[in-house]
PDB file of C-alpha atoms and ligand atoms in Angstrom:
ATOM      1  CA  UNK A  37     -13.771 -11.635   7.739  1.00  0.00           C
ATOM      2  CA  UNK A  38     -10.519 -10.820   9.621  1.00  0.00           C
ATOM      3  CA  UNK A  39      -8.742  -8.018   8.138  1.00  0.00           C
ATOM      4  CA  UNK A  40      -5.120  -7.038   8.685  1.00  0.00           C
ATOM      5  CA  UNK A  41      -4.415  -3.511   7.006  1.00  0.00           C
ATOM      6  CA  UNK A  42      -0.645  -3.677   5.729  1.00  0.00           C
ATOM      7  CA  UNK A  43       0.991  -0.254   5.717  1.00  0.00           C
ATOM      8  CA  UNK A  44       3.806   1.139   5.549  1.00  0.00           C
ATOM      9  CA  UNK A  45       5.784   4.261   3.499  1.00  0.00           C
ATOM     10  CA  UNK A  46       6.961   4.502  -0.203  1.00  0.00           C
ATOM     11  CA  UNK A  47       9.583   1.855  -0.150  1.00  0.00           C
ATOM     12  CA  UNK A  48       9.143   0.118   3.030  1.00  0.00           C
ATOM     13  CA  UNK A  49       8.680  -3.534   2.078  1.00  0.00           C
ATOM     14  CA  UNK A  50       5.096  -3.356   1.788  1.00  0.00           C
ATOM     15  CA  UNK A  51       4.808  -5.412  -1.412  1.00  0.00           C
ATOM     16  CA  UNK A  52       7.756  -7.424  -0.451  1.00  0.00           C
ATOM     17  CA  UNK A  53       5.748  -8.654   2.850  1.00  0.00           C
ATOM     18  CA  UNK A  54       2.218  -9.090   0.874  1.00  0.00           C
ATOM     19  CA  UNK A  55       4.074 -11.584  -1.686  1.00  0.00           C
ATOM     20  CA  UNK A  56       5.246 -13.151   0.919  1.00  0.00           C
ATOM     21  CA  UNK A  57       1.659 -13.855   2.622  1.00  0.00           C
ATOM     22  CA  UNK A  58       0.268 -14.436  -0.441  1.00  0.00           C
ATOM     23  CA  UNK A  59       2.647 -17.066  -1.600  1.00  0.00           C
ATOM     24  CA  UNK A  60       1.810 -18.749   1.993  1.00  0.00           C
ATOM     25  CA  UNK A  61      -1.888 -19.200   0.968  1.00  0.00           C
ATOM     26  CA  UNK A  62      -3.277 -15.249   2.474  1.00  0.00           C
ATOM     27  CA  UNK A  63      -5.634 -13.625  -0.141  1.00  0.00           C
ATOM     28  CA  UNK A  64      -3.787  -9.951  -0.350  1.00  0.00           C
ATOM     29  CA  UNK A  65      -6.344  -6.801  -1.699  1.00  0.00           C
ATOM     30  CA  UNK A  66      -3.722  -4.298  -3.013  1.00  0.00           C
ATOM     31  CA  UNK A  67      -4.650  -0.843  -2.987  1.00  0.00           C
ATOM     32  CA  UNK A  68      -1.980   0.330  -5.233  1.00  0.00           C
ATOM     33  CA  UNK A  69      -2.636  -1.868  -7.744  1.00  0.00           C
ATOM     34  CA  UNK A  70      -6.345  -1.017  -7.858  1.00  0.00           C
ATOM     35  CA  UNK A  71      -5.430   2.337  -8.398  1.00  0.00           C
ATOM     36  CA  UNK A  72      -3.905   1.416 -11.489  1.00  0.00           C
ATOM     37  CA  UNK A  73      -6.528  -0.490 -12.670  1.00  0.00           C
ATOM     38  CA  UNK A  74      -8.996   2.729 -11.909  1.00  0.00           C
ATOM     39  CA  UNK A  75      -6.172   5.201 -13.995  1.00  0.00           C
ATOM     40  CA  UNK A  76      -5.979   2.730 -16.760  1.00  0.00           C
ATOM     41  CA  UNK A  77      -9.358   1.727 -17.716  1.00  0.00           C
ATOM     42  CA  UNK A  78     -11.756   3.110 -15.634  1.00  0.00           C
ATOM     43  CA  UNK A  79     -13.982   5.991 -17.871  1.00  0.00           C
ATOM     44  CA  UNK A  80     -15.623   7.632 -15.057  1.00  0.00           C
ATOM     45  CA  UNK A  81     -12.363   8.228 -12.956  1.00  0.00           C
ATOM     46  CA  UNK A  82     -10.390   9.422 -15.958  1.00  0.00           C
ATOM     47  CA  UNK A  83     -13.154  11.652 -17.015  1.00  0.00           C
ATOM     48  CA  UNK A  84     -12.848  13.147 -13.640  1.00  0.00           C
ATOM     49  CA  UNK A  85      -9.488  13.713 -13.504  1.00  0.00           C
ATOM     50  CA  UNK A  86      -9.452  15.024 -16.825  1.00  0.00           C
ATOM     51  CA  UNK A  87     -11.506  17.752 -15.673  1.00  0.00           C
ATOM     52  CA  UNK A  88      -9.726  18.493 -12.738  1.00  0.00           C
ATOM     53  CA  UNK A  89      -6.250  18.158 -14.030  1.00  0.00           C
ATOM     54  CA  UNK A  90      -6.840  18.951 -17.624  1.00  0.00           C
ATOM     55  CA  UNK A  91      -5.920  16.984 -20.786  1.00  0.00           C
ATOM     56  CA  UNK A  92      -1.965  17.119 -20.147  1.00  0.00           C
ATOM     57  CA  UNK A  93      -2.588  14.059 -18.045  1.00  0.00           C
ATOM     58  CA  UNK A  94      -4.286  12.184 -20.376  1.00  0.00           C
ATOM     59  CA  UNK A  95      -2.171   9.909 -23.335  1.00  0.00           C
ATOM     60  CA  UNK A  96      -3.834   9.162 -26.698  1.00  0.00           C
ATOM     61  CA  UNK A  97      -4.602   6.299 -25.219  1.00  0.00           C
ATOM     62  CA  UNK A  98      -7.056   7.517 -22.730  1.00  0.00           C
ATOM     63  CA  UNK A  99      -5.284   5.902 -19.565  1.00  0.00           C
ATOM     64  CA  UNK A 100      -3.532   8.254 -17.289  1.00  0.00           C
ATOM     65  CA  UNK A 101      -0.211   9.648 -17.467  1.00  0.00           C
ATOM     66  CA  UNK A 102       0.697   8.714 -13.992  1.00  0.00           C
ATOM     67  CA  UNK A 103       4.527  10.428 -14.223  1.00  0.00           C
ATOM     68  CA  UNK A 104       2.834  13.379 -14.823  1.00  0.00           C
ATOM     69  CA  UNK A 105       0.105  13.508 -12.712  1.00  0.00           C
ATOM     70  CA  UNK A 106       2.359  12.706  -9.660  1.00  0.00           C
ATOM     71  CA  UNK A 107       4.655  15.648 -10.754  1.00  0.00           C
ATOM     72  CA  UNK A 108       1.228  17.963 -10.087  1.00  0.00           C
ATOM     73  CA  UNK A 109       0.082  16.409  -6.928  1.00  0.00           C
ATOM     74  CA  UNK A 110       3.177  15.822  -5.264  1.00  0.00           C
ATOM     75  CA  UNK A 111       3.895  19.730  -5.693  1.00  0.00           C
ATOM     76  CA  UNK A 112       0.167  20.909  -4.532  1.00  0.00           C
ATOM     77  CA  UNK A 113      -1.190  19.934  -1.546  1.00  0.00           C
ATOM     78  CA  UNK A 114      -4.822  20.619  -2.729  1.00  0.00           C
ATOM     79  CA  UNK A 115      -4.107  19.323  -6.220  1.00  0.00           C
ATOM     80  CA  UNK A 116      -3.318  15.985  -4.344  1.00  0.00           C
ATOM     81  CA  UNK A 117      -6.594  16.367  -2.168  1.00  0.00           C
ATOM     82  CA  UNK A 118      -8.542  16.409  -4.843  1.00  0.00           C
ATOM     83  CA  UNK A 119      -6.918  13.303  -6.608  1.00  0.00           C
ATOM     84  CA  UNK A 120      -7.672  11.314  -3.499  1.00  0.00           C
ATOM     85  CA  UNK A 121     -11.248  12.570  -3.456  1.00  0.00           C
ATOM     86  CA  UNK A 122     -11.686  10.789  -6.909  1.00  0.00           C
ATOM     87  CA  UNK A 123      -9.687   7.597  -5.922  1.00  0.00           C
ATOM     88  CA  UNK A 124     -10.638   6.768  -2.787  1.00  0.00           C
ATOM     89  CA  UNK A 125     -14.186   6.085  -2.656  1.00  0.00           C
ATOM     90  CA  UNK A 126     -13.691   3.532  -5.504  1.00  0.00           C
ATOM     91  CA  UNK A 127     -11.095   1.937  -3.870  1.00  0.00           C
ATOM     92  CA  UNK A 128     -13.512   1.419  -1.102  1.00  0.00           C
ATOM     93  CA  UNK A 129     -15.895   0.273  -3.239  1.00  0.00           C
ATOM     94  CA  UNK A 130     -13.408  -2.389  -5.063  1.00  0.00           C
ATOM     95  CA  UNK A 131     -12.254  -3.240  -1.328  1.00  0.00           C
ATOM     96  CA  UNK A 132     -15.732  -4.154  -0.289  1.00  0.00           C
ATOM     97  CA  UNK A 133     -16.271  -5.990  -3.630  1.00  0.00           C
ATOM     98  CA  UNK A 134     -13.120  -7.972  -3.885  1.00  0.00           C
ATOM     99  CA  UNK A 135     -13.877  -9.172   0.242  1.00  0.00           C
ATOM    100  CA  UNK A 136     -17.409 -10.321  -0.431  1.00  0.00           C
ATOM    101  CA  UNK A 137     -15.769 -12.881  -3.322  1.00  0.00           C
ATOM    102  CA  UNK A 138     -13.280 -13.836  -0.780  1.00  0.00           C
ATOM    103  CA  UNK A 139     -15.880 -14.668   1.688  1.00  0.00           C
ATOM    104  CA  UNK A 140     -18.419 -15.977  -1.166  1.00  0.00           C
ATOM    105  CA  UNK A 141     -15.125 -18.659  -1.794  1.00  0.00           C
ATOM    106  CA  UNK A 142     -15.073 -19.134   2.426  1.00  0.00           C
ATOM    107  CA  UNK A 143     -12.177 -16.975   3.243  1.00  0.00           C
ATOM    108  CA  UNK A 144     -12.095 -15.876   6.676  1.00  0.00           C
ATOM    109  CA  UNK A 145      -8.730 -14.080   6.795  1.00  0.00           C
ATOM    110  CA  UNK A 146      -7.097 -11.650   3.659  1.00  0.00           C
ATOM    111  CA  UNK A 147      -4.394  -8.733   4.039  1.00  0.00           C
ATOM    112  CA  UNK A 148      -5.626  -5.189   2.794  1.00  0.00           C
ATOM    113  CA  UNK A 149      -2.044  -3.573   1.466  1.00  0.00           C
ATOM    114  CA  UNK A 150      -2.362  -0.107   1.519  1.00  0.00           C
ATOM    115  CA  UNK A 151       0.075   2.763   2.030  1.00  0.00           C
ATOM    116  CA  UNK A 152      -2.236   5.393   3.791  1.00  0.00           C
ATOM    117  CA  UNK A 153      -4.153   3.646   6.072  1.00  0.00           C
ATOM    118  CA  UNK A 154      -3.243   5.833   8.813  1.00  0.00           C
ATOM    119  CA  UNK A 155      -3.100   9.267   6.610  1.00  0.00           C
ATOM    120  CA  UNK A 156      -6.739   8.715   5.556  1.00  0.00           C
ATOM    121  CA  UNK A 157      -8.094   7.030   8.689  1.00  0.00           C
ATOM    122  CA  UNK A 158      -8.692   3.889   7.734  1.00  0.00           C
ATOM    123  CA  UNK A 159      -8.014   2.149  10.656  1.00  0.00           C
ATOM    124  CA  UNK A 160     -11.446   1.223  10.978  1.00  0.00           C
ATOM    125  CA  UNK A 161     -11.841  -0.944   8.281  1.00  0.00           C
ATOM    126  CA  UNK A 162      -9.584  -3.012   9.429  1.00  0.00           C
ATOM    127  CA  UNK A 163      -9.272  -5.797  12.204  1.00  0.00           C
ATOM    128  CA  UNK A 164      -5.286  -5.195  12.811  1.00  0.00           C
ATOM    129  CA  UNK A 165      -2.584  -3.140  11.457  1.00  0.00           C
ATOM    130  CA  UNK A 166       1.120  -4.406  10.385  1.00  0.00           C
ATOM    131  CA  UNK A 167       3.409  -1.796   9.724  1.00  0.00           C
ATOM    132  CA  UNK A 168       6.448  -2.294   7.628  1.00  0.00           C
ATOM    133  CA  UNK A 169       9.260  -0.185   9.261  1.00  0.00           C
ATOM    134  CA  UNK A 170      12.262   1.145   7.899  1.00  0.00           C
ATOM    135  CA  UNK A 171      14.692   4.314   8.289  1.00  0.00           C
ATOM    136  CA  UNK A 172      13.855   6.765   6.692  1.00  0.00           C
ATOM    137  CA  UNK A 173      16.836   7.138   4.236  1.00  0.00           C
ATOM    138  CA  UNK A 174      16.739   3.599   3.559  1.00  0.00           C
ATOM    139  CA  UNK A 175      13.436   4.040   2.116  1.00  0.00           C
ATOM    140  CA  UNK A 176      14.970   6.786   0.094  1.00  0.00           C
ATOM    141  CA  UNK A 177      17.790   4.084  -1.203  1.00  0.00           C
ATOM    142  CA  UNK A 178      15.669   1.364  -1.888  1.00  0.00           C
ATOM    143  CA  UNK A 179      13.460   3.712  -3.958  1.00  0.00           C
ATOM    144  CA  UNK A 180      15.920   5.207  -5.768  1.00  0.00           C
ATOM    145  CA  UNK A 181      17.709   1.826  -6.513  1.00  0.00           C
ATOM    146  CA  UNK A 182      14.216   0.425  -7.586  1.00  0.00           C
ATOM    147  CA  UNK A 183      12.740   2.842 -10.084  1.00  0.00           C
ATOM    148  CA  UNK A 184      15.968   5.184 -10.587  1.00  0.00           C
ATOM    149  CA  UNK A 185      13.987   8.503  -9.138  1.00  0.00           C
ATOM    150  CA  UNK A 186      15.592  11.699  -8.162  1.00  0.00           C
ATOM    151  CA  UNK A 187      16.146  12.389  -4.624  1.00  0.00           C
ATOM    152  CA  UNK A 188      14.043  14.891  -5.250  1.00  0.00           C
ATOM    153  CA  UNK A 189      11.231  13.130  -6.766  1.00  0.00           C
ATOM    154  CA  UNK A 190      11.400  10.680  -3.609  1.00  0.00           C
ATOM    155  CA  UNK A 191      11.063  13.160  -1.030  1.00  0.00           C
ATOM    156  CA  UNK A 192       8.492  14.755  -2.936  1.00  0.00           C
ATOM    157  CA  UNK A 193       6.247  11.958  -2.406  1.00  0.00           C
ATOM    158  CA  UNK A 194       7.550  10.948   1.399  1.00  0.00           C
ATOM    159  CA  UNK A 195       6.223  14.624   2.490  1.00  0.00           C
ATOM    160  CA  UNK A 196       3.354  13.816   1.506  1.00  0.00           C
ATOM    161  CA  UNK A 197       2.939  10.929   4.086  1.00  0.00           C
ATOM    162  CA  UNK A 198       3.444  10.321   7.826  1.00  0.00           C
ATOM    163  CA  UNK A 199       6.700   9.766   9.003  1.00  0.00           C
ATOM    164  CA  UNK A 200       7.010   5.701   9.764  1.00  0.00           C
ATOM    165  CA  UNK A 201       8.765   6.439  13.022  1.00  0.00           C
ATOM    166  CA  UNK A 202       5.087   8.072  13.467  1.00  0.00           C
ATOM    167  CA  UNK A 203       3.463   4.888  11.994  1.00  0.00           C
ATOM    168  CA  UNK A 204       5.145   2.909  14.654  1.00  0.00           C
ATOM    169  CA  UNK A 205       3.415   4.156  17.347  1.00  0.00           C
ATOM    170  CA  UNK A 206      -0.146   3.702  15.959  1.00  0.00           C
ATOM    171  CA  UNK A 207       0.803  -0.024  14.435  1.00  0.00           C
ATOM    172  CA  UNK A 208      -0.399  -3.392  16.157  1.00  0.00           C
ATOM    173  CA  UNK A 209       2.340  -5.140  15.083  1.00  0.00           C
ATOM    174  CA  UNK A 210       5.935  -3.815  13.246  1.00  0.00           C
ATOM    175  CA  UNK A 211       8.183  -5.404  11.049  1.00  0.00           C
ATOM    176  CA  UNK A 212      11.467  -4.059  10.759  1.00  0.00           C
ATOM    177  CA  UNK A 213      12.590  -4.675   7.399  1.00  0.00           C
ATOM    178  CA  UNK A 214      16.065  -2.648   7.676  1.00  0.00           C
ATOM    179  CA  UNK A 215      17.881  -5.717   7.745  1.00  0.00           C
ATOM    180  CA  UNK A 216      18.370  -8.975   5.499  1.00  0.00           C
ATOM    181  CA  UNK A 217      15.376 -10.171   3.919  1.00  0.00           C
ATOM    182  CA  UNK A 218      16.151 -13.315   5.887  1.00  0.00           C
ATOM    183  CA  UNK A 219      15.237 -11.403   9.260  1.00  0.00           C
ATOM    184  CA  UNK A 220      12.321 -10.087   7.589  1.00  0.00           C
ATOM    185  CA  UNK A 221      10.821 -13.613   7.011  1.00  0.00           C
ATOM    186  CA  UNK A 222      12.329 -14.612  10.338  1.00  0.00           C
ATOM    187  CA  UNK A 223       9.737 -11.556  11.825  1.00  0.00           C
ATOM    188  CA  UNK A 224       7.273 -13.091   9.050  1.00  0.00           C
ATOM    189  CA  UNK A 225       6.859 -16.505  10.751  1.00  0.00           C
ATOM    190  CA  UNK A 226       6.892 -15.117  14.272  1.00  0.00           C
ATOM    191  CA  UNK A 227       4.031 -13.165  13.547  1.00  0.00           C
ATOM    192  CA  UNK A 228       2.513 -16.381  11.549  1.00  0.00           C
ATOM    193  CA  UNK A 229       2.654 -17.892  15.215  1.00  0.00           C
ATOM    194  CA  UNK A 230       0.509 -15.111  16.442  1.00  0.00           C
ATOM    195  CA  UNK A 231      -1.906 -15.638  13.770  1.00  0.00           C
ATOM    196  CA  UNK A 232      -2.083 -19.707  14.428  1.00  0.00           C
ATOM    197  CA  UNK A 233      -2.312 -19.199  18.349  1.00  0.00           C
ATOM    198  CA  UNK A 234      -5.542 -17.307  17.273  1.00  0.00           C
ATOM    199  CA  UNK A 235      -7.040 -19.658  14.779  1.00  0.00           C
ATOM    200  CA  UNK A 236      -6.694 -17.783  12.094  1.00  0.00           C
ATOM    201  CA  UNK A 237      -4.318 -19.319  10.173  1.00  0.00           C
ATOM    202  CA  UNK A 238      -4.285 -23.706  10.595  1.00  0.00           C
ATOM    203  CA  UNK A 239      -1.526 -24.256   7.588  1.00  0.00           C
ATOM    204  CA  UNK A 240       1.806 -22.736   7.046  1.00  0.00           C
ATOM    205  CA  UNK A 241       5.765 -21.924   7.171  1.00  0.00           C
ATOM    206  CA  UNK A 242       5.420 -22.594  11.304  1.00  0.00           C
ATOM    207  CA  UNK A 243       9.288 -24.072  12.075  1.00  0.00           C
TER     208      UNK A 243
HETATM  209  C1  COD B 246      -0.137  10.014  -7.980  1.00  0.00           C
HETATM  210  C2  COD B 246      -0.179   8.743  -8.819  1.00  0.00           C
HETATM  211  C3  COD B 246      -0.813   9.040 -10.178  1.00  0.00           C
HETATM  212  C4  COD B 246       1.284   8.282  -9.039  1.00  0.00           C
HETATM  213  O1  COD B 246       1.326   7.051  -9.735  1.00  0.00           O
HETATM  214  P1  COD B 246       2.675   6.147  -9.664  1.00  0.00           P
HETATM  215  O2  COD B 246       2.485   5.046 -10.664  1.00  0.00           O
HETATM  216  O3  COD B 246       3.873   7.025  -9.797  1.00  0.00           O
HETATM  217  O4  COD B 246       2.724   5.566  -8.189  1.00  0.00           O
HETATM  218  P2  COD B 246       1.885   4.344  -7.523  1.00  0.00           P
HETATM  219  O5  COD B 246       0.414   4.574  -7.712  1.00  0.00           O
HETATM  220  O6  COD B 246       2.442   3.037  -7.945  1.00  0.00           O
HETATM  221  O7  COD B 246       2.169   4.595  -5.959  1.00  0.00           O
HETATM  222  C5  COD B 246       3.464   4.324  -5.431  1.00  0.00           C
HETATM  223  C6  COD B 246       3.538   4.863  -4.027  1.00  0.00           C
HETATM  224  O8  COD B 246       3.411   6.285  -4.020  1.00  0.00           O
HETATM  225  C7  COD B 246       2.842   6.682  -2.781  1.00  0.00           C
HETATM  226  N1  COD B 246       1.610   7.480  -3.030  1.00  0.00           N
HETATM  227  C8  COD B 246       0.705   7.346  -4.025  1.00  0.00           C
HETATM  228  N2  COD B 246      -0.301   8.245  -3.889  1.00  0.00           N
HETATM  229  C9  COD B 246      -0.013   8.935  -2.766  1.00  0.00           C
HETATM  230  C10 COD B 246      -0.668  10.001  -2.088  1.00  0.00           C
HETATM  231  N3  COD B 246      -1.829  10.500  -2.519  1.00  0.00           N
HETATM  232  N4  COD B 246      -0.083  10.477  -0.974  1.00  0.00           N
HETATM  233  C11 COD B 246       1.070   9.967  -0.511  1.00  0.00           C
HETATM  234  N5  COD B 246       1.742   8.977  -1.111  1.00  0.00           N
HETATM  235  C12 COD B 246       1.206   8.465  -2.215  1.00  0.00           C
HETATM  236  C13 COD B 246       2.508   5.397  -2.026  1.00  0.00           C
HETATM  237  O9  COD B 246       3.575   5.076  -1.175  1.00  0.00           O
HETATM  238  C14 COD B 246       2.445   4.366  -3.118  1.00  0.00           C
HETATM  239  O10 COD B 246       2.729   3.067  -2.646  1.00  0.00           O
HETATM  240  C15 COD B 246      -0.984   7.607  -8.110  1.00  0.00           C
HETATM  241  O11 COD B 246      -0.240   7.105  -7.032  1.00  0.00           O
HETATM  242  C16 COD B 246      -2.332   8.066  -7.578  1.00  0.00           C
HETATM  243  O12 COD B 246      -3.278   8.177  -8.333  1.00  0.00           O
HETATM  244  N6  COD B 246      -2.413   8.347  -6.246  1.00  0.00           N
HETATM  245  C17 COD B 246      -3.656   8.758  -5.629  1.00  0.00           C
HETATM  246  C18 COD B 246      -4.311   7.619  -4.911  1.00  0.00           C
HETATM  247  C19 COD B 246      -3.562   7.240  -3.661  1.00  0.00           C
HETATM  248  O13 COD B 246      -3.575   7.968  -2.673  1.00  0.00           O
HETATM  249  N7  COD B 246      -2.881   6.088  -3.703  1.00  0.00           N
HETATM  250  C20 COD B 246      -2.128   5.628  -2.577  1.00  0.00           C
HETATM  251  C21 COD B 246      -2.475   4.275  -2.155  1.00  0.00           C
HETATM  252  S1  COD B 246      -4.165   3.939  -1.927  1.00  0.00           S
HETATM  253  N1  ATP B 247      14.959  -6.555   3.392  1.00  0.00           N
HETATM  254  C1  ATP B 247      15.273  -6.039   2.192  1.00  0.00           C
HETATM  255  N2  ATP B 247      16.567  -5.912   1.822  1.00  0.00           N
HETATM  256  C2  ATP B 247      16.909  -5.356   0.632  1.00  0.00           C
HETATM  257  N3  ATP B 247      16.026  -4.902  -0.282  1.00  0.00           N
HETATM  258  C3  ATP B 247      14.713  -4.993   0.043  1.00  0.00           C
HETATM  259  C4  ATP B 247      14.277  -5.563   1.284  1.00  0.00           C
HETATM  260  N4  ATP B 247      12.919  -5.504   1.313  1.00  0.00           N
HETATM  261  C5  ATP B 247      12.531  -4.939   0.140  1.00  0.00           C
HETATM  262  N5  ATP B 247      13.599  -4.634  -0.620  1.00  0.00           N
HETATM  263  C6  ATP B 247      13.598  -3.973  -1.947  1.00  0.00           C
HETATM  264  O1  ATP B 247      13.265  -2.609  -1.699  1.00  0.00           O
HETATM  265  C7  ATP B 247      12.406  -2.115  -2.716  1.00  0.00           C
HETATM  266  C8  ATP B 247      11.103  -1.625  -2.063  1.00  0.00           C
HETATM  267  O2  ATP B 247      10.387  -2.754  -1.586  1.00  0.00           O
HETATM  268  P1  ATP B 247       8.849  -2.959  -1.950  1.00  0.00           P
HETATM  269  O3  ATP B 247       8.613  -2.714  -3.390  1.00  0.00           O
HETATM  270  O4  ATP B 247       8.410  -4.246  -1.358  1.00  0.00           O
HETATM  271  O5  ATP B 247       8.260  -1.735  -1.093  1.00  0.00           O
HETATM  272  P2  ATP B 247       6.822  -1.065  -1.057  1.00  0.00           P
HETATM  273  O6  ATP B 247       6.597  -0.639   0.351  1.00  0.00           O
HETATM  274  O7  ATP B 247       5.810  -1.961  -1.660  1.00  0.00           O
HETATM  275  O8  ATP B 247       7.064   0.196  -1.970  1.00  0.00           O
HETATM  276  P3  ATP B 247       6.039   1.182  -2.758  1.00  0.00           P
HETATM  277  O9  ATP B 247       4.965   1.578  -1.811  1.00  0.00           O
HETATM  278  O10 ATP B 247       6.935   2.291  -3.125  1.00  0.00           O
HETATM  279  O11 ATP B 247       5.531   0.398  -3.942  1.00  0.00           O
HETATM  280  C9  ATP B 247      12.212  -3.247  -3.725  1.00  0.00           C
HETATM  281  O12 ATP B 247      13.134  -3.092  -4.767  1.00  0.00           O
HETATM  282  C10 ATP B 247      12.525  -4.508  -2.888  1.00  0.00           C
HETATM  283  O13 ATP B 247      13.009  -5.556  -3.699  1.00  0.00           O
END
């Protein structure tokens, strides 16, 4: 299977771009949202991070408290370390899972969305890399707009990943999604060309 790892920062346009493919017939594995299927229902990850974090992160309900955790880890370097020790290898494991039912079902193409494929070397799970690029402080606008966060809050959580404008330079291919969403999709189908030129896409929203 051909995978293209979509990355980008908190805010970028990431989900905005994998709708996008999705709704244009890509399969889209979406790294976010398995973590919140691990925090929610998962026993062996939240007994884990029970013991590591302690019962203040738990609700009554037994899922996660994700507001809190994220105040911890985003204020401890080793705190977050250790979340991502518990997370990741499960989210390589659901990864691996979720692209053997694509390929049981004869998909030979699917977009793997997720946020820190450069910080946690990743790249080689992947066939390409797309990068969704913005300025920094319109990251911090969109974000802020979006889920009403502190300034604070939001550069809490960007120091804890690599600059974009460092991104860039690693990416395959970059989307600049400062402008219009219209210019976004305009990028969208150019890079749809790419992907038809090399067979790996035969249907779509070519002009
Ligand atoms: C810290 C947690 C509890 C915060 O949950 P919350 O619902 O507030 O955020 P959500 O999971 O929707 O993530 C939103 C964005 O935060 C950023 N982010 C999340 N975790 C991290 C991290 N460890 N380092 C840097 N940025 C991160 C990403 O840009 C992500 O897209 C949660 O993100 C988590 O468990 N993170 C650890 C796993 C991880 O690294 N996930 C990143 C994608 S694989
Ligand atoms: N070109 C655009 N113009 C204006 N707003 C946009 C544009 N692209 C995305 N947005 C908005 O910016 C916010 C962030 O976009 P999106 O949720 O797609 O980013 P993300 O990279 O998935 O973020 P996160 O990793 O934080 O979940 C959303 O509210 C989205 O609707």
């Amino acid at each position: 299977m051909w995978l293209i790892g979509l990355t980008g920062g908190i805010g970028s346009g990431k989900s905005s771009v994998a709708r996008w493919l999705r709704e244009h017939g890509i399969p889209v594995l979406d790294a976010d949202a398995m973590v919140r299927r691990l925090l929610q229902g998962d026993a062996e990850t939240v007994t884990m991070i029970r013991q590591a974090f302690g019962p203040k992160v738990i609700a009554e309900d037994g899922q996660v408290e994700r507001r809190k955790l994220a105040r911890v880890v985003f204020a401890d370097v080793q705190a977050r370390e250790a979340l991502e020790g518990i997370v990741y290898p499960r989210i390589e494991r659901l990864r691996l899972e979720e692209m053997r039912t694509l390929e049981d079902c004869g998909h030979r193409l699917a977009i793997w969305d997720v946020p820190l494929l450069f910080e946690k070397n990743l790249r080689g799970n992947v066939q390409e890399t797309l990068l969704i690029w913005v300025p920094v402080e319109v990251q911090i606008e969109r974000v802020r707009r979006r889920d009403g966060w502190t300034r604070a809050d939001i550069l809490a959580r960007l120091a804890a990943q690599m600059p974009l404008d460092d991104k860039r330079k690693l990416a395959d291919v970059m989307i600049d999604n400062s402008g219009d969403w219209s210019e976004t999709e305009n990028q969208l189908v150019e890079y749809w060309r790419t992907l038809a030129e090399r067979g790996l896409v035969t249907t779509g929203p070519l002009p």
